XYZ file of C-alpha atoms in Angstrom:
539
model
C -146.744 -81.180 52.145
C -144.102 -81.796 54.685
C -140.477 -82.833 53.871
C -138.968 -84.363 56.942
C -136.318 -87.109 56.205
C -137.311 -90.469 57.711
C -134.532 -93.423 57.850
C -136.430 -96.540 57.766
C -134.551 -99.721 59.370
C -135.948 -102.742 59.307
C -134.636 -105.887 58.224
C -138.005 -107.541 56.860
C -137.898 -106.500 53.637
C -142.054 -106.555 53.022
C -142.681 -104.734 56.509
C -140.109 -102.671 55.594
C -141.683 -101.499 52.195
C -145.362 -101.410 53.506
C -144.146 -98.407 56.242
C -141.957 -96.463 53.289
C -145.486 -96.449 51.120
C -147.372 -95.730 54.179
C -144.975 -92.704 55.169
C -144.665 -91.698 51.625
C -148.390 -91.279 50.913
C -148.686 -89.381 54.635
C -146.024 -86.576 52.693
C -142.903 -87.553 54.229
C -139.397 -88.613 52.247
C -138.271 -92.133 53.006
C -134.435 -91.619 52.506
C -133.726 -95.120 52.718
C -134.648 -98.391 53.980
C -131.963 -100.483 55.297
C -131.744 -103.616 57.009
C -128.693 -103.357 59.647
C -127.734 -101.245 62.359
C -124.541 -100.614 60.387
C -125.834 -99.236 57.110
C -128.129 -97.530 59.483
C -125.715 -95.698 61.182
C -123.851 -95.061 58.210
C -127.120 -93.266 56.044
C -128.340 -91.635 59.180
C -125.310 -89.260 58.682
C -124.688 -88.681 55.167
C -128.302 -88.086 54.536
C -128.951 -85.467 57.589
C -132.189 -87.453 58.374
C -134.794 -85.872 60.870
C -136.109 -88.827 62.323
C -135.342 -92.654 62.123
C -137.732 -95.372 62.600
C -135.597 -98.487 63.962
C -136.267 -101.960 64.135
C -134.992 -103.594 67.604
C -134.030 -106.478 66.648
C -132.034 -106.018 63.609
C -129.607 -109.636 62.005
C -125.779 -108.314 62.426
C -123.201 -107.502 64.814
C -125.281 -104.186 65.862
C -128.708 -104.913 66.760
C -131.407 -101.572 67.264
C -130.580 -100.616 70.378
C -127.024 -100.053 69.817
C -127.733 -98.321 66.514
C -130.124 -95.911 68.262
C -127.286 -95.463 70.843
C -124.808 -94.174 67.954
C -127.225 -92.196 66.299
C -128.926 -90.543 69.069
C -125.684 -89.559 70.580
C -123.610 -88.408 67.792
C -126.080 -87.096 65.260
C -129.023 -85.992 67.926
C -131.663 -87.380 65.501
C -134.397 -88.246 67.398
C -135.455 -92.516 67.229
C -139.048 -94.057 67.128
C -138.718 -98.098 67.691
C -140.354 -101.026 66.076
C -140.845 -103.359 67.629
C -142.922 -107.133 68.134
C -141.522 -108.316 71.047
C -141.941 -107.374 75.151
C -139.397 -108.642 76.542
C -138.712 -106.204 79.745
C -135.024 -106.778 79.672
C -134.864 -105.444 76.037
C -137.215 -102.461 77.064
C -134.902 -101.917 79.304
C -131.916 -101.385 76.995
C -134.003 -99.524 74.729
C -134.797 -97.089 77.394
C -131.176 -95.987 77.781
C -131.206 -95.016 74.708
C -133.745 -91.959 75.424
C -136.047 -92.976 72.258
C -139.105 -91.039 71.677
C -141.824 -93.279 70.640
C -142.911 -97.209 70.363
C -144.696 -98.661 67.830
C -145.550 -102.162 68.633
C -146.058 -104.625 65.394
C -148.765 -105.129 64.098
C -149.517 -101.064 63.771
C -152.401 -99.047 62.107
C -151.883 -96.347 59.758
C -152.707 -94.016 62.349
C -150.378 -95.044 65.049
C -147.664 -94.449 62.169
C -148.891 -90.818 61.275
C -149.497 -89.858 65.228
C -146.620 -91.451 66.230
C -144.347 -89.689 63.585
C -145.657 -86.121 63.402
C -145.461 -85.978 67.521
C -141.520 -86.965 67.813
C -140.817 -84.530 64.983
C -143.235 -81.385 66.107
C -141.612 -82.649 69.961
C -138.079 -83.231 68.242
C -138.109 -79.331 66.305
C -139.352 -77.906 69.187
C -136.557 -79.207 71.465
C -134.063 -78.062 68.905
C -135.759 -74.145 69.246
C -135.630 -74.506 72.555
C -132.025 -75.287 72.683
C -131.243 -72.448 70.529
C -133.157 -69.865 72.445
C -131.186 -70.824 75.188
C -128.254 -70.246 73.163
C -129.735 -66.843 72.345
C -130.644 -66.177 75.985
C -126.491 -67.432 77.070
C -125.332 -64.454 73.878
C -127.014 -61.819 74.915
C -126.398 -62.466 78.429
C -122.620 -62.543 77.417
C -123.616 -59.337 74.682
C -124.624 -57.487 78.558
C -121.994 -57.814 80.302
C -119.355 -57.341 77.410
C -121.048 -54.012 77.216
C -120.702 -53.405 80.816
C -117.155 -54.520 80.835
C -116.472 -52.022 77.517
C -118.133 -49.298 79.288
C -116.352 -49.699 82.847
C -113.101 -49.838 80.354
C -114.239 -46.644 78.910
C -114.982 -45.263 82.179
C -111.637 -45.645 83.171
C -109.676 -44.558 80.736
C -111.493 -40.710 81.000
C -110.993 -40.680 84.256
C -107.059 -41.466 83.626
C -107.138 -38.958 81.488
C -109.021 -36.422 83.219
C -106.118 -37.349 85.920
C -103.128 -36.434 83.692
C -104.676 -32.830 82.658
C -105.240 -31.849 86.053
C -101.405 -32.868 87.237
C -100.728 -31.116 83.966
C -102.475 -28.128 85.346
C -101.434 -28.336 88.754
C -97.766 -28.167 87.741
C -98.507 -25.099 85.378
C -99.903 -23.879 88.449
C -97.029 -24.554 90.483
C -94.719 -23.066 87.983
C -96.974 -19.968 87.715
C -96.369 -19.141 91.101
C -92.237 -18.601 89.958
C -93.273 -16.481 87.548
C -92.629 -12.273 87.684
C -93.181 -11.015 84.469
C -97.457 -10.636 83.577
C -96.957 -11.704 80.090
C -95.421 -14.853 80.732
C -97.876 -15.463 83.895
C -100.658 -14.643 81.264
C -99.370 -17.677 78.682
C -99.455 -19.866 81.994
C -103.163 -18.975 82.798
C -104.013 -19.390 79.146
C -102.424 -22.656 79.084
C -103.719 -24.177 82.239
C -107.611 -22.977 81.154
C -106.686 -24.656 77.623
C -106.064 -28.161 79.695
C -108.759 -27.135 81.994
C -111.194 -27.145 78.642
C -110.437 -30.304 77.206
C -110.164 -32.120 81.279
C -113.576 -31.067 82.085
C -115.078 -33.070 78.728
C -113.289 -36.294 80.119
C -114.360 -35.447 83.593
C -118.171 -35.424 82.089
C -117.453 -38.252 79.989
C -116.143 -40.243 83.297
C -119.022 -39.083 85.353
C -121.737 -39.277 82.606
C -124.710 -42.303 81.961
C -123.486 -41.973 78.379
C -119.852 -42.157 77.645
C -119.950 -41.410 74.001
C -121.439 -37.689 74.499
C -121.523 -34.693 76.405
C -124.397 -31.923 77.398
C -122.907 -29.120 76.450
C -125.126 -27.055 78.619
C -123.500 -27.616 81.658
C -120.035 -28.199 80.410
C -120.418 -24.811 78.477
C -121.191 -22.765 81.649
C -119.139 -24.496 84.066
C -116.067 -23.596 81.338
C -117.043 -20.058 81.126
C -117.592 -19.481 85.152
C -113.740 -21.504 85.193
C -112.721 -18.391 83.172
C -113.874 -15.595 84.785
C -112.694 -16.673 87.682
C -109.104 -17.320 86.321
C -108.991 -13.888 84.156
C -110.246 -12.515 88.145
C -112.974 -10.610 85.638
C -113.890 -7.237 87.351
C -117.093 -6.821 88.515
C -118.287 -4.679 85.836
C -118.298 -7.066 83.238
C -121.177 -9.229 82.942
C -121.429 -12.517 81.127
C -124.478 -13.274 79.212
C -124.537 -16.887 77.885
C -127.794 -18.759 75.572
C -126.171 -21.967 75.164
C -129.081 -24.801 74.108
C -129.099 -28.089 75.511
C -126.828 -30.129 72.910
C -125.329 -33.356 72.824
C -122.178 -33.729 71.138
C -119.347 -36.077 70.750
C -115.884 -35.558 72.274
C -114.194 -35.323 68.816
C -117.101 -32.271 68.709
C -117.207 -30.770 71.636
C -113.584 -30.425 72.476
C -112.514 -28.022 69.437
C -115.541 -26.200 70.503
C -114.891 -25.754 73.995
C -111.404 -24.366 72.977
C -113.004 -21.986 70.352
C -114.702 -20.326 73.763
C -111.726 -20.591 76.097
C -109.445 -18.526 73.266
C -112.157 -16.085 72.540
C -113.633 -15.191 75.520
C -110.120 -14.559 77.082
C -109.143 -12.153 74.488
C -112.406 -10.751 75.332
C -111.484 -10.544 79.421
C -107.883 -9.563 78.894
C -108.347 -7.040 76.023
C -111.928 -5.788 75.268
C -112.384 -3.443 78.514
C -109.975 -1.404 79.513
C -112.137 0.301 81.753
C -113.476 -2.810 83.471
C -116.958 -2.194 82.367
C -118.626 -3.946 79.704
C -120.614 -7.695 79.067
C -119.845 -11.033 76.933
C -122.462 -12.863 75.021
C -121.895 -16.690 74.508
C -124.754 -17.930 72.468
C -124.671 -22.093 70.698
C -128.060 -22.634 68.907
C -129.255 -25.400 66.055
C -129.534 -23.490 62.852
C -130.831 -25.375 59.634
C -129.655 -28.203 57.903
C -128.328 -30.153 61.309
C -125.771 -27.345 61.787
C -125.220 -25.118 64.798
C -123.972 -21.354 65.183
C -121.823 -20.763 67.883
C -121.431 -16.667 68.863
C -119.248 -15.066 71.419
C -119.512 -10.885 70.738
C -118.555 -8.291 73.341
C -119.609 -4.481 73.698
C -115.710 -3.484 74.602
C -113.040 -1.705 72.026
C -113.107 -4.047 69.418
C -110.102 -5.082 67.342
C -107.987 -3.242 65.299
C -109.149 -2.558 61.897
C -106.192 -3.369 59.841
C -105.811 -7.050 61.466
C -106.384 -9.641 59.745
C -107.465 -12.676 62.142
C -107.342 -15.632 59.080
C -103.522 -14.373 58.775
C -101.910 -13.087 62.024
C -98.819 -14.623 64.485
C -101.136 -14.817 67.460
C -101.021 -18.189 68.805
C -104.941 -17.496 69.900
C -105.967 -16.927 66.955
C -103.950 -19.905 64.868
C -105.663 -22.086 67.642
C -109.035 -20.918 66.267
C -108.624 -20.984 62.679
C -106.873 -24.733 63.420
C -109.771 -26.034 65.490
C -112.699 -24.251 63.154
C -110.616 -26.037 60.096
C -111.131 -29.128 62.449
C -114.948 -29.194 62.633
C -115.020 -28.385 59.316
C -116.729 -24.952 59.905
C -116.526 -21.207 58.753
C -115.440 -18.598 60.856
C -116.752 -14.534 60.624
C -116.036 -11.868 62.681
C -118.037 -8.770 62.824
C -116.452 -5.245 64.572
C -119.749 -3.406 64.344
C -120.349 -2.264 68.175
C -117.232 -4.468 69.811
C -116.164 -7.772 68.484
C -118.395 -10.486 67.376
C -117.195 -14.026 66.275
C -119.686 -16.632 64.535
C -118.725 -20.041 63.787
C -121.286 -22.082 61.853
C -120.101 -25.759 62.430
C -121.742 -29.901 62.050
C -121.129 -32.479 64.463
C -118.311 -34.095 63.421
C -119.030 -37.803 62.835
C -116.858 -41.034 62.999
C -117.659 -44.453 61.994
C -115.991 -46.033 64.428
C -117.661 -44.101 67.243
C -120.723 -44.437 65.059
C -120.467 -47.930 64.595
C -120.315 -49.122 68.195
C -123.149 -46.341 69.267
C -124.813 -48.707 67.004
C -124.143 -51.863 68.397
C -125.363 -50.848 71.514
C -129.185 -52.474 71.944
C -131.261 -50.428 73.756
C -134.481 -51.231 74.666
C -135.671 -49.741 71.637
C -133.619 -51.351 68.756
C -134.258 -54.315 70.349
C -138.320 -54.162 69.704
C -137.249 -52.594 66.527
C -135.151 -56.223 65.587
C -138.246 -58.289 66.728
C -140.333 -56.650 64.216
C -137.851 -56.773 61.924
C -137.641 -60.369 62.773
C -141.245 -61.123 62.200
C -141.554 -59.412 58.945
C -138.604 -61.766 57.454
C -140.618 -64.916 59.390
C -143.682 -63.823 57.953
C -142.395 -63.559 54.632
C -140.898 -66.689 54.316
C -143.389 -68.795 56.521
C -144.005 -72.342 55.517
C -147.274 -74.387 55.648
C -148.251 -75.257 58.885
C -150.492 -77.998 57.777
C -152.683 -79.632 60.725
C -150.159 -78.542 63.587
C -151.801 -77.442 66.625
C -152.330 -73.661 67.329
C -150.655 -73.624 70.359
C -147.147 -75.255 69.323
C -147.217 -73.633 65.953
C -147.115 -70.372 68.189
C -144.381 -71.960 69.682
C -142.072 -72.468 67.002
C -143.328 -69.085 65.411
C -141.908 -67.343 68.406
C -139.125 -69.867 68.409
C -138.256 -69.263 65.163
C -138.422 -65.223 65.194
C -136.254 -65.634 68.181
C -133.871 -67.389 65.354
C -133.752 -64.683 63.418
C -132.847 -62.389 65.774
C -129.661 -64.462 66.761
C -128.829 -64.468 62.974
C -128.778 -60.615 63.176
C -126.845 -60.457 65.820
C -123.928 -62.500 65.016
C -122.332 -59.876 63.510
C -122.811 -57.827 65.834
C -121.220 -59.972 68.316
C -118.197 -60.327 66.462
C -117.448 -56.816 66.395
C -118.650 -56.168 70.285
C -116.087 -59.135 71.013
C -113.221 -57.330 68.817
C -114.057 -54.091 70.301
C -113.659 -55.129 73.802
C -110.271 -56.576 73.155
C -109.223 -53.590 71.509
C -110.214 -51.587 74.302
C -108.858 -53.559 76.673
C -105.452 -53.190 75.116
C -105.642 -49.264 74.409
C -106.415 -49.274 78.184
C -103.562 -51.225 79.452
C -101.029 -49.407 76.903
C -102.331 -46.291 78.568
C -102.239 -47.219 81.757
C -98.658 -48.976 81.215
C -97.200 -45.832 79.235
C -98.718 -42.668 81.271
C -96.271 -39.755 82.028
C -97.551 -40.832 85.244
C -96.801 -43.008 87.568
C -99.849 -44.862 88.630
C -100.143 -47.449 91.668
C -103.019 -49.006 93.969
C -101.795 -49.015 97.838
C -103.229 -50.867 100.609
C -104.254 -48.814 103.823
C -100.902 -49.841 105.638
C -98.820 -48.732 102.647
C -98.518 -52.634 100.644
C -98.209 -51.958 96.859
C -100.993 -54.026 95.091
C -100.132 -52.850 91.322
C -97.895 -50.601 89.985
C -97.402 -48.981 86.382
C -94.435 -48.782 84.309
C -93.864 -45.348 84.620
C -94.557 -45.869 88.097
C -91.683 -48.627 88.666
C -89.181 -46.392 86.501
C -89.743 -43.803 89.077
C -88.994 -45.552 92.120
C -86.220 -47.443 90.476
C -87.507 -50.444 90.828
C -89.054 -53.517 88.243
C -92.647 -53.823 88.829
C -92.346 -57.257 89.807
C -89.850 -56.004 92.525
C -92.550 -53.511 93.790
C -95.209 -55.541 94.179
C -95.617 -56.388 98.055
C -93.310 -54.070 98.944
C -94.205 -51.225 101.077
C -94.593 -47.744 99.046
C -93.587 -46.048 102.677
C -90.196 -47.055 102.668
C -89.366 -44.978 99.618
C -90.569 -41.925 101.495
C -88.366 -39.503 103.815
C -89.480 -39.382 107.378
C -91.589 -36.095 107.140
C -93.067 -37.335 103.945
C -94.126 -40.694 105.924
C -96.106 -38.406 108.245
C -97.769 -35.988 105.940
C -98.871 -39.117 103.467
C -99.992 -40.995 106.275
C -101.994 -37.563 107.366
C -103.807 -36.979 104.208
C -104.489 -40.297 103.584
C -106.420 -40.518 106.926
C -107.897 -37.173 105.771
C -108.889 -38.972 102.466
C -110.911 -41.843 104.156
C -112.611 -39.778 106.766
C -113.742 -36.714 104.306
C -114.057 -39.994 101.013
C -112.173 -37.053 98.836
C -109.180 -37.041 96.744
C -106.077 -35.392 98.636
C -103.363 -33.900 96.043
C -100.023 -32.768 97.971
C -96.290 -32.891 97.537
C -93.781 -35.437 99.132
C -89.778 -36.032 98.540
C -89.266 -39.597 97.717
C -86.177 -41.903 97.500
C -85.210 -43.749 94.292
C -83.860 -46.909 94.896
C -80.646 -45.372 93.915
C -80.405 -43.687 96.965
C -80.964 -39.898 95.225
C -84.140 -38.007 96.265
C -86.785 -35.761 94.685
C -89.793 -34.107 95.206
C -93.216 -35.200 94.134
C -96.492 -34.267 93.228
C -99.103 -37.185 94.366
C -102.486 -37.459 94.258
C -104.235 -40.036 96.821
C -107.922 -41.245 96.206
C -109.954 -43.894 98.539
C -111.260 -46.673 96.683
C -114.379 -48.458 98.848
C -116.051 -51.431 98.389
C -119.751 -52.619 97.698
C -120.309 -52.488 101.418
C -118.850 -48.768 101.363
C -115.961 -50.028 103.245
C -112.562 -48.438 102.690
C -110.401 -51.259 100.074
C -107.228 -49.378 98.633
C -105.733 -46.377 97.103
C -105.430 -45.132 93.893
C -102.304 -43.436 94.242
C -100.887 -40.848 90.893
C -97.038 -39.339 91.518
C -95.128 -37.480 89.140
C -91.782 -36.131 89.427
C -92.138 -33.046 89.334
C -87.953 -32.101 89.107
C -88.545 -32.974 85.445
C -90.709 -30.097 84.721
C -89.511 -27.264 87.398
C -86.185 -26.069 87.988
C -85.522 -25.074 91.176
């Protein structure tokens, strides 16, 4: 048996109560049966009816028509007219109303039931449709939210990335003022520390997947880094196993600074002869947990040391970040030095949770399924409706249930741009650097707050102003140099320049210039990073 809601409105009362038997015995529920286009309009609403069968000409200051009008138009519930007269004009009227159906009086039983079960199969359909479109519009809006969160994302390693390598270009610059080895030593072991953690953001930046890194690649390209830093002699050899894993930043961080402290010590104190070889192994073990190794054939420690309880600021490091992926340390001085750290990925539900809302290709034929089961389960009878449309709303309504289960999910993609969007422009806004975007002839497009406090200037006040005039006449020339060097070669140029506060007092700067181009690969704007460097070296 169905249950669709009919409204019946018809103002002779024995017509009237012949169709509400008639619809009645065909399985429907008659609601009502009112005789005026008031009352109609009225009941129409308060009993959420799914179809209305309306006499034209109706006694009253609202006749059919202009019922139908009000109840079409606000409510959406789809009208079938009675009617016994032809009269072209009233057709006419009744036509702008968008009705679905005649039924001329005198009618048969079965120009009722056809009639009926047509506008509301034609009616529910409509409705599905409308809602898949709805669906279609969300997840088109679900797409590029995605792509907007991941471009944010994007953007904010890359910043990042930035900020470590002026970081280590000024603990370069500062090296080179350095006499004393130990000293120049804490430099280099400071600059391969920022090095370690700028080369996860610089894989996160460049990377299909921003939430996770290969460590593979990052693994070797940090241990070649370090050789080459120590200036390892020729003798020692480096011998690295390191599996293909993907882990988080939060994971893969603390682990890449594990290496960078203990394959140092290895280069600066395990061969004193210059002979000698370093094994680097990261393998799953059971349970979902992984052993990380580093063990060299040199000297080995000393055996009274304790590394769990020593001053050594490399060692404190290592304890601190094992502690921090909630691992266990040992260290075995059989044949050299051997360090094994037995460690899980560390997981966050934050991370977690958007990795989740993410639909892939997969979850999404996973939800479909999922979708059908709960259709299937709760399917109603389908009675006499024709195979083809009851496919219809089938798929329609599956299609339903997949908009239900993503509602939520929505919500929190929606929150989770906005939150994003404000980490990144508090980032951006409060840098130690100053950041700006420069048009080829030197025009200032957008400027940071850092960037504005270093010039002297509000940002407003910088904003079409030329970024040229705050240089010194040799600096002119040399940014004007590497910034044609930066278009031609499509490379970032890093360099120093002395630059003129508003103030009138001058100081030198280390700047970083990269070409932005367009879709047509035609040159835009600069990305432009300066930092004072006076704050951090004294002359």
């Amino acid at each position: 048996m169905v249950n669709e809601k009919i409204l019946v409105v018809e103002d002779e009362e024995l017509i009237g109560q012949d169709i509400k038997i008639l619809l009645e015995d065909l399985g429907y529920e008659v609601v009502d049966l009112v005789p005026s286009g008031e009352e109609a309009i009225s009941l129409a609403r308060e009993a959420h009816a799914d179809l209305v069968l309306m006499d034209i000409m109706l006694e009253g200051d609202i006749d059919g028509i202009e019922a139908a009008h009000h109840i079409n138009n606000d409510l959406g519930i789809p009208i079938i007219y009675l009617t016994a007269y032809r009269n072209e004009e009233i057709l006419e009227r009744a036509k702008l109303t968008e009705p679905y159906a005649y039924i001329v009086k005198p009618f048969e039983e079965r120009e009722l039931r056809t009639n009926v079960e047509i506008v509301l199969n034609r009616h529910k359909a409509e409705k599905e449709r409308i809602k898949l479109t709805e669906v279609t519009a969300k997840n088109e809006f679900l797409k590029k939210s995605l792509k907007e969160q991941e471009t944010l994302l994007r953007e904010i390693h890359h910043r990042v990335n930035n900020n470590m390598q002026i970081i280590s270009s000024l603990l370069s610059l500062q090296s080179t003022q350095v006499k004393d080895k130990r000293d120049l030593d804490l430099f280099i072991d400071s600059q391969n520390r920022v090095k370690s953690m700028s080369k996860i953001h610089e894989r996160l930046y460049q990377s299909n997947d921003l939430s996770s890194v290969q460590f593979a690649e990052y693994g070797m390209s940090l241990l070649n880094d370090l050789f080459s830093s120590h200036r390892a002699p020729p003798g020692i050899r480096l011998k690295a196993d390191i599996e293909n894993i993907s882990f988080n930043m939060e994971t893969a961080i603390p682990c890449g600074l594990i290496i960078n402290e203990l394959v140092s010590n290895a280069l600066k104190y395990a061969f004193p002869n210059g002979q000698g070889e370093i094994y680097v192994s990261l393998m799953h073990n059971n349970d979902n947990k992984y052993l990380l190794t580093i063990k060299d054939n040199g000297i080995g420690l000393p055996t009274d040391i304790d590394f769990k309880n020593t001053q050594s600021l490399g060692f404190r490091l290592i304890n601190n970040l094992t502690n921090q992926l909630d691992g266990k340390i040992d260290l075995d001085v059989k044949n050299g030095t051997k360090f094994s750290v037995l460690f899980e990925e560390l997981k966050y539900e934050t991370r977690a949770g958007i990795k989740e809302t993410i639909v892939t290709a997969y979850q999404s034929r996973e939800l479909r399924r999922h979708a059908k089961e709960l259709f299937s389960n709760n399917i109603d009878n389908w009675g006499d409706m024709p195979k083809d449309l009851r496919e219809l709303i089938q798929d329609l309504q599956v299609q339903q249930i997949e908009n239900d289960m993503q509602k939520e999910e929505l919500k929190r993609l929606r929150k989770e741009i906005i939150d994003t969007k404000k980490k990144y422009l508090d980032l951006y806004n409060s840098a130690p650097i100053g950041y700006f975007t420069i048009l080829k002839n030197g025009l200032i497009l957008d400027v940071n707050n850092t960037g504005a406090s270093i010039l002297g200037i509000s940002k407003m006040g910088l904003i079409k102003t030329s970024f040229i005039s705050f240089l010194k006449p040799d600096s002119r020339i040399k940014f004007n140099q590497n910034n044609k060097t930066a278009i031609e070669n499509r490379q970032k140029m890093g360099y120093e320049l002395e630059i003129v506060r508003a103030e009138g007092d001058s100081f030198k700067s280390y700047i970083e210039t990269n070409p932005v181009y367009d879709k047509e690969e035609k040159f835009k704007e600069f990305k432009v990073s300066i930092i004072d460097v006076k704050r951090f070296i004294n002359d």
